[in-house]
């Protein structure tokens, strides 16, 4: 499986997951030809929750004015557009519209045929709802913890697992099946339980489960900090995705 194929699977899976995350509030979503955007006004300062994904560069350019009105209308001070590697036309359009390049994420993927199975060595449990996972993720990533229907009753394509000790979830993560590919998201470890290999155990559980369901690949986005962990599990870097961010100027208070 080529890098381009894995990158395309990540793009498709990420769009599916982000739409699921925003499904609880239709007014917070904007569907345009070739472009999708979402806001979280109750956490307006959390940049990664104010986002734009696109799959048609020219449609992105045509929608930039509409997108700005959408975010301004919800009182959002800054939002991001994720741009995959090589999308130079998109970068030019965003730069001209006042966006600036900020954080870079590594697009990573693994074809299961290329690496041996590596089951977890610790007991893991499936989570029937996502409430514990969301609570832990909120503490780690600063994400929105408001209850949504998909938290309580995840769709069949979503698989969440956790490593629990003495009744507490110390590490968790989830995968989303899209076609024959698992997208890995929200892998988190409680601060007091870090550097014990718990996140790696959760990852092994997610990948083993995906293999058992007949999937052929897994994809994810990684920061530089997590890159080594995923690489040791067989993932390879298939691109560098950049957040292009539009930040509104805030007028100083009078006086």
mmCIF file of C-alpha atoms in Angstrom:
data_model
loop_
_atom_site.group_PDB
_atom_site.id
_atom_site.type_symbol
_atom_site.label_atom_id
_atom_site.label_comp_id
_atom_site.label_asym_id
_atom_site.label_seq_id
_atom_site.Cartn_x
_atom_site.Cartn_y
_atom_site.Cartn_z
ATOM 1 C CA UNK A 1 0.000 0.000 0.000
ATOM 2 C CA UNK A 2 1.525 3.321 -1.063
ATOM 3 C CA UNK A 3 1.969 6.438 1.052
ATOM 4 C CA UNK A 4 -0.548 8.244 -1.160
ATOM 5 C CA UNK A 5 -3.150 5.516 -0.613
ATOM 6 C CA UNK A 6 -2.712 5.638 3.159
ATOM 7 C CA UNK A 7 -2.875 9.443 3.153
ATOM 8 C CA UNK A 8 -6.123 9.359 1.158
ATOM 9 C CA UNK A 9 -7.594 6.871 3.645
ATOM 10 C CA UNK A 10 -6.648 9.159 6.514
ATOM 11 C CA UNK A 11 -8.318 12.117 4.835
ATOM 12 C CA UNK A 12 -11.558 10.188 4.306
ATOM 13 C CA UNK A 13 -11.557 8.691 7.790
ATOM 14 C CA UNK A 14 -10.805 12.017 9.464
ATOM 15 C CA UNK A 15 -13.728 13.692 7.726
ATOM 16 C CA UNK A 16 -16.020 10.876 8.871
ATOM 17 C CA UNK A 17 -14.796 11.183 12.466
ATOM 18 C CA UNK A 18 -15.020 14.976 12.624
ATOM 19 C CA UNK A 19 -18.557 14.875 11.263
ATOM 20 C CA UNK A 20 -19.446 12.346 13.942
ATOM 21 C CA UNK A 21 -17.952 14.581 16.635
ATOM 22 C CA UNK A 22 -20.075 17.499 15.479
ATOM 23 C CA UNK A 23 -23.260 15.527 14.865
ATOM 24 C CA UNK A 24 -24.946 16.579 18.112
ATOM 25 C CA UNK A 25 -25.514 20.193 17.004
ATOM 26 C CA UNK A 26 -26.515 20.680 13.338
ATOM 27 C CA UNK A 27 -26.277 24.480 13.585
ATOM 28 C CA UNK A 28 -22.582 24.141 14.350
ATOM 29 C CA UNK A 29 -21.872 22.495 10.985
ATOM 30 C CA UNK A 30 -21.459 24.064 7.571
ATOM 31 C CA UNK A 31 -21.731 21.799 4.522
ATOM 32 C CA UNK A 32 -20.491 23.280 1.256
ATOM 33 C CA UNK A 33 -19.470 21.650 -2.029
ATOM 34 C CA UNK A 34 -16.018 20.195 -1.424
ATOM 35 C CA UNK A 35 -15.736 21.765 2.032
ATOM 36 C CA UNK A 36 -16.996 21.063 5.552
ATOM 37 C CA UNK A 37 -16.619 23.230 8.662
ATOM 38 C CA UNK A 38 -17.592 22.945 12.305
ATOM 39 C CA UNK A 39 -17.597 25.207 15.368
ATOM 40 C CA UNK A 40 -17.865 24.684 19.114
ATOM 41 C CA UNK A 41 -19.059 28.064 20.468
ATOM 42 C CA UNK A 42 -19.105 26.763 24.062
ATOM 43 C CA UNK A 43 -15.321 26.245 23.812
ATOM 44 C CA UNK A 44 -14.553 29.097 21.428
ATOM 45 C CA UNK A 45 -10.922 29.418 22.560
ATOM 46 C CA UNK A 46 -10.039 25.766 21.777
ATOM 47 C CA UNK A 47 -8.566 26.068 18.290
ATOM 48 C CA UNK A 48 -8.684 22.429 17.212
ATOM 49 C CA UNK A 49 -12.465 22.355 17.703
ATOM 50 C CA UNK A 50 -12.967 25.216 15.210
ATOM 51 C CA UNK A 51 -12.038 23.562 11.964
ATOM 52 C CA UNK A 52 -12.324 23.273 8.210
ATOM 53 C CA UNK A 53 -11.700 20.167 6.118
ATOM 54 C CA UNK A 54 -11.732 20.235 2.326
ATOM 55 C CA UNK A 55 -11.347 17.810 -0.566
ATOM 56 C CA UNK A 56 -11.629 20.274 -3.466
ATOM 57 C CA UNK A 57 -9.075 23.086 -3.581
ATOM 58 C CA UNK A 58 -11.023 25.401 -5.882
ATOM 59 C CA UNK A 59 -14.153 24.911 -3.779
ATOM 60 C CA UNK A 60 -12.112 25.921 -0.726
ATOM 61 C CA UNK A 61 -11.033 29.125 -2.429
ATOM 62 C CA UNK A 62 -14.597 29.962 -3.434
ATOM 63 C CA UNK A 63 -15.872 29.356 0.099
ATOM 64 C CA UNK A 64 -13.388 31.413 2.134
ATOM 65 C CA UNK A 65 -15.733 34.390 2.517
ATOM 66 C CA UNK A 66 -18.614 32.133 3.563
ATOM 67 C CA UNK A 67 -16.364 30.339 6.037
ATOM 68 C CA UNK A 68 -15.252 33.584 7.652
ATOM 69 C CA UNK A 69 -18.863 34.687 8.049
ATOM 70 C CA UNK A 70 -19.738 31.329 9.591
ATOM 71 C CA UNK A 71 -17.007 31.496 12.233
ATOM 72 C CA UNK A 72 -17.508 35.202 12.954
ATOM 73 C CA UNK A 73 -21.227 34.612 13.337
ATOM 74 C CA UNK A 74 -20.554 32.095 16.101
ATOM 75 C CA UNK A 75 -18.096 34.389 17.901
ATOM 76 C CA UNK A 76 -15.041 32.261 17.104
ATOM 77 C CA UNK A 77 -11.756 34.240 17.352
ATOM 78 C CA UNK A 78 -9.602 31.753 15.425
ATOM 79 C CA UNK A 79 -10.111 28.667 13.294
ATOM 80 C CA UNK A 80 -7.958 26.262 11.313
ATOM 81 C CA UNK A 81 -7.872 24.615 7.913
ATOM 82 C CA UNK A 82 -5.957 21.333 7.737
ATOM 83 C CA UNK A 83 -3.869 21.188 4.560
ATOM 84 C CA UNK A 84 -2.289 17.857 3.529
ATOM 85 C CA UNK A 85 1.197 17.663 2.031
ATOM 86 C CA UNK A 86 1.621 19.016 -1.473
ATOM 87 C CA UNK A 87 -1.545 21.148 -1.567
ATOM 88 C CA UNK A 88 0.362 24.253 -2.696
ATOM 89 C CA UNK A 89 -2.644 25.870 -4.348
ATOM 90 C CA UNK A 90 -4.603 25.636 -1.090
ATOM 91 C CA UNK A 91 -1.694 27.182 0.828
ATOM 92 C CA UNK A 92 -1.542 30.112 -1.628
ATOM 93 C CA UNK A 93 -5.284 30.747 -1.348
ATOM 94 C CA UNK A 94 -5.201 30.667 2.438
ATOM 95 C CA UNK A 95 -2.158 32.920 2.662
ATOM 96 C CA UNK A 96 -3.828 35.517 0.467
ATOM 97 C CA UNK A 97 -6.934 35.381 2.693
ATOM 98 C CA UNK A 98 -4.967 36.177 5.861
ATOM 99 C CA UNK A 99 -4.333 32.649 7.160
ATOM 100 C CA UNK A 100 -0.937 31.780 8.634
ATOM 101 C CA UNK A 101 0.899 28.482 8.849
ATOM 102 C CA UNK A 102 1.012 27.128 12.399
ATOM 103 C CA UNK A 103 1.220 23.611 13.845
ATOM 104 C CA UNK A 104 2.308 20.633 11.743
ATOM 105 C CA UNK A 105 0.934 17.126 12.232
ATOM 106 C CA UNK A 106 2.417 13.937 10.842
ATOM 107 C CA UNK A 107 0.062 11.796 8.785
ATOM 108 C CA UNK A 108 0.870 8.161 9.574
ATOM 109 C CA UNK A 109 -0.424 4.824 8.385
ATOM 110 C CA UNK A 110 0.250 1.108 8.464
ATOM 111 C CA UNK A 111 -0.818 -1.659 6.105
ATOM 112 C CA UNK A 112 -1.404 -4.748 8.220
ATOM 113 C CA UNK A 113 0.093 -6.983 5.537
ATOM 114 C CA UNK A 114 3.438 -5.232 6.049
ATOM 115 C CA UNK A 115 3.857 -5.831 9.797
ATOM 116 C CA UNK A 116 3.282 -8.814 12.099
ATOM 117 C CA UNK A 117 0.445 -8.851 14.606
ATOM 118 C CA UNK A 118 1.463 -7.582 18.064
ATOM 119 C CA UNK A 119 -1.343 -8.253 20.581
ATOM 120 C CA UNK A 120 -1.428 -6.353 23.894
ATOM 121 C CA UNK A 121 0.071 -7.927 26.977
ATOM 122 C CA UNK A 122 -2.325 -6.223 29.397
ATOM 123 C CA UNK A 123 -6.047 -6.856 29.889
ATOM 124 C CA UNK A 124 -8.145 -4.291 28.043
ATOM 125 C CA UNK A 125 -11.880 -3.742 28.103
ATOM 126 C CA UNK A 126 -14.355 -2.465 25.553
ATOM 127 C CA UNK A 127 -16.244 0.650 26.552
ATOM 128 C CA UNK A 128 -19.997 0.498 25.861
ATOM 129 C CA UNK A 129 -20.184 4.305 26.044
ATOM 130 C CA UNK A 130 -17.577 7.021 25.610
ATOM 131 C CA UNK A 131 -18.245 9.028 28.758
ATOM 132 C CA UNK A 132 -15.129 7.867 30.629
ATOM 133 C CA UNK A 133 -12.978 8.244 27.525
ATOM 134 C CA UNK A 134 -14.258 11.758 26.884
ATOM 135 C CA UNK A 135 -13.632 12.790 30.480
ATOM 136 C CA UNK A 136 -10.031 11.534 30.351
ATOM 137 C CA UNK A 137 -9.449 13.086 26.926
ATOM 138 C CA UNK A 138 -10.791 16.434 28.131
ATOM 139 C CA UNK A 139 -8.198 16.522 30.889
ATOM 140 C CA UNK A 140 -5.390 15.627 28.481
ATOM 141 C CA UNK A 141 -6.383 17.564 25.351
ATOM 142 C CA UNK A 142 -8.670 20.278 26.725
ATOM 143 C CA UNK A 143 -11.580 19.135 24.571
ATOM 144 C CA UNK A 144 -15.291 19.711 24.969
ATOM 145 C CA UNK A 145 -16.929 17.358 27.507
ATOM 146 C CA UNK A 146 -20.569 18.233 26.868
ATOM 147 C CA UNK A 147 -22.678 15.082 26.621
ATOM 148 C CA UNK A 148 -23.742 14.104 23.127
ATOM 149 C CA UNK A 149 -25.824 11.171 21.886
ATOM 150 C CA UNK A 150 -22.859 9.466 20.229
ATOM 151 C CA UNK A 151 -20.963 9.486 23.536
ATOM 152 C CA UNK A 152 -23.622 7.397 25.230
ATOM 153 C CA UNK A 153 -24.408 5.091 22.322
ATOM 154 C CA UNK A 154 -21.512 4.979 19.840
ATOM 155 C CA UNK A 155 -22.257 3.779 16.294
ATOM 156 C CA UNK A 156 -21.197 0.205 15.433
ATOM 157 C CA UNK A 157 -18.255 1.529 13.410
ATOM 158 C CA UNK A 158 -16.670 3.044 16.529
ATOM 159 C CA UNK A 159 -14.636 0.859 18.891
ATOM 160 C CA UNK A 160 -13.387 2.247 22.214
ATOM 161 C CA UNK A 161 -11.140 0.370 24.626
ATOM 162 C CA UNK A 162 -9.543 1.173 27.965
ATOM 163 C CA UNK A 163 -6.933 -0.058 30.381
ATOM 164 C CA UNK A 164 -8.366 0.097 33.888
ATOM 165 C CA UNK A 165 -6.640 -0.372 37.240
ATOM 166 C CA UNK A 166 -8.390 -0.342 40.617
ATOM 167 C CA UNK A 167 -11.591 0.824 38.954
ATOM 168 C CA UNK A 168 -10.051 3.821 37.174
ATOM 169 C CA UNK A 169 -9.472 4.247 33.457
ATOM 170 C CA UNK A 170 -5.779 5.093 33.113
ATOM 171 C CA UNK A 171 -5.447 4.874 29.339
ATOM 172 C CA UNK A 172 -7.913 4.667 26.469
ATOM 173 C CA UNK A 173 -8.422 5.200 22.779
ATOM 174 C CA UNK A 174 -10.824 4.514 19.960
ATOM 175 C CA UNK A 175 -10.882 3.503 16.331
ATOM 176 C CA UNK A 176 -13.379 4.348 13.615
ATOM 177 C CA UNK A 177 -13.928 1.844 10.803
ATOM 178 C CA UNK A 178 -14.346 3.455 7.390
ATOM 179 C CA UNK A 179 -14.244 0.987 4.532
ATOM 180 C CA UNK A 180 -11.378 -1.383 5.267
ATOM 181 C CA UNK A 181 -9.395 1.151 7.319
ATOM 182 C CA UNK A 182 -9.341 1.975 11.033
ATOM 183 C CA UNK A 183 -8.756 5.590 12.026
ATOM 184 C CA UNK A 184 -7.156 5.910 15.472
ATOM 185 C CA UNK A 185 -8.249 8.796 17.708
ATOM 186 C CA UNK A 186 -8.168 10.142 21.262
ATOM 187 C CA UNK A 187 -5.458 7.853 22.584
ATOM 188 C CA UNK A 188 -4.830 9.304 26.050
ATOM 189 C CA UNK A 189 -3.116 8.400 29.301
ATOM 190 C CA UNK A 190 -3.848 9.897 32.722
ATOM 191 C CA UNK A 191 -0.950 12.188 33.751
ATOM 192 C CA UNK A 192 -0.060 10.100 36.801
ATOM 193 C CA UNK A 193 0.191 6.922 34.688
ATOM 194 C CA UNK A 194 2.461 8.132 31.903
ATOM 195 C CA UNK A 195 5.783 6.562 30.870
ATOM 196 C CA UNK A 196 4.514 3.091 31.731
ATOM 197 C CA UNK A 197 3.741 1.979 28.182
ATOM 198 C CA UNK A 198 -0.025 2.120 28.716
ATOM 199 C CA UNK A 199 -0.765 4.081 25.525
ATOM 200 C CA UNK A 200 1.214 1.511 23.529
ATOM 201 C CA UNK A 201 -0.867 -1.258 25.066
ATOM 202 C CA UNK A 202 -4.066 0.550 24.082
ATOM 203 C CA UNK A 203 -2.716 0.990 20.551
ATOM 204 C CA UNK A 204 -1.908 -2.722 20.319
ATOM 205 C CA UNK A 205 -5.439 -3.490 21.410
ATOM 206 C CA UNK A 206 -6.956 -1.152 18.816
ATOM 207 C CA UNK A 207 -4.819 -2.574 16.008
ATOM 208 C CA UNK A 208 -5.462 -6.183 17.031
ATOM 209 C CA UNK A 209 -9.192 -5.513 17.102
ATOM 210 C CA UNK A 210 -9.066 -3.923 13.644
ATOM 211 C CA UNK A 211 -7.264 -6.965 12.238
ATOM 212 C CA UNK A 212 -9.823 -9.287 13.788
ATOM 213 C CA UNK A 213 -12.640 -7.306 12.135
ATOM 214 C CA UNK A 214 -11.009 -7.902 8.745
ATOM 215 C CA UNK A 215 -9.630 -4.413 8.160
ATOM 216 C CA UNK A 216 -6.415 -4.029 6.182
ATOM 217 C CA UNK A 217 -4.890 -0.750 7.407
ATOM 218 C CA UNK A 218 -4.872 1.862 10.150
ATOM 219 C CA UNK A 219 -4.233 5.613 9.938
ATOM 220 C CA UNK A 220 -3.772 8.472 12.388
ATOM 221 C CA UNK A 221 -2.417 11.963 12.932
ATOM 222 C CA UNK A 222 0.553 12.367 15.253
ATOM 223 C CA UNK A 223 2.439 15.183 16.897
ATOM 224 C CA UNK A 224 6.222 14.968 16.903
ATOM 225 C CA UNK A 225 6.029 13.756 20.516
ATOM 226 C CA UNK A 226 3.957 10.693 19.645
ATOM 227 C CA UNK A 227 5.783 9.835 16.432
ATOM 228 C CA UNK A 228 8.237 7.375 17.987
ATOM 229 C CA UNK A 229 5.486 5.457 19.790
ATOM 230 C CA UNK A 230 3.529 4.909 16.579
ATOM 231 C CA UNK A 231 6.631 4.152 14.523
ATOM 232 C CA UNK A 232 7.577 1.333 16.905
ATOM 233 C CA UNK A 233 4.134 -0.155 16.294
ATOM 234 C CA UNK A 234 4.732 -0.295 12.543
ATOM 235 C CA UNK A 235 3.294 3.045 11.395
ATOM 236 C CA UNK A 236 5.179 5.092 8.833
ATOM 237 C CA UNK A 237 4.941 8.785 8.026
ATOM 238 C CA UNK A 238 2.964 9.364 4.814
ATOM 239 C CA UNK A 239 2.779 13.161 4.886
ATOM 240 C CA UNK A 240 3.093 16.365 6.873
ATOM 241 C CA UNK A 241 -0.224 18.164 7.339
ATOM 242 C CA UNK A 242 -0.259 21.822 8.283
ATOM 243 C CA UNK A 243 -2.816 23.828 10.213
ATOM 244 C CA UNK A 244 -3.410 27.124 8.443
ATOM 245 C CA UNK A 245 -5.021 29.423 10.992
ATOM 246 C CA UNK A 246 -7.106 32.564 10.603
ATOM 247 C CA UNK A 247 -6.950 34.728 13.715
ATOM 248 C CA UNK A 248 -9.228 37.734 13.987
ATOM 249 C CA UNK A 249 -7.768 40.949 15.311
ATOM 250 C CA UNK A 250 -9.157 41.791 18.725
ATOM 251 C CA UNK A 251 -9.699 45.484 19.380
ATOM 252 C CA UNK A 252 -8.251 46.731 22.688
ATOM 253 C CA UNK A 253 -10.784 47.834 25.307
ATOM 254 C CA UNK A 254 -11.607 51.574 25.216
ATOM 255 C CA UNK A 255 -9.952 53.962 27.604
#
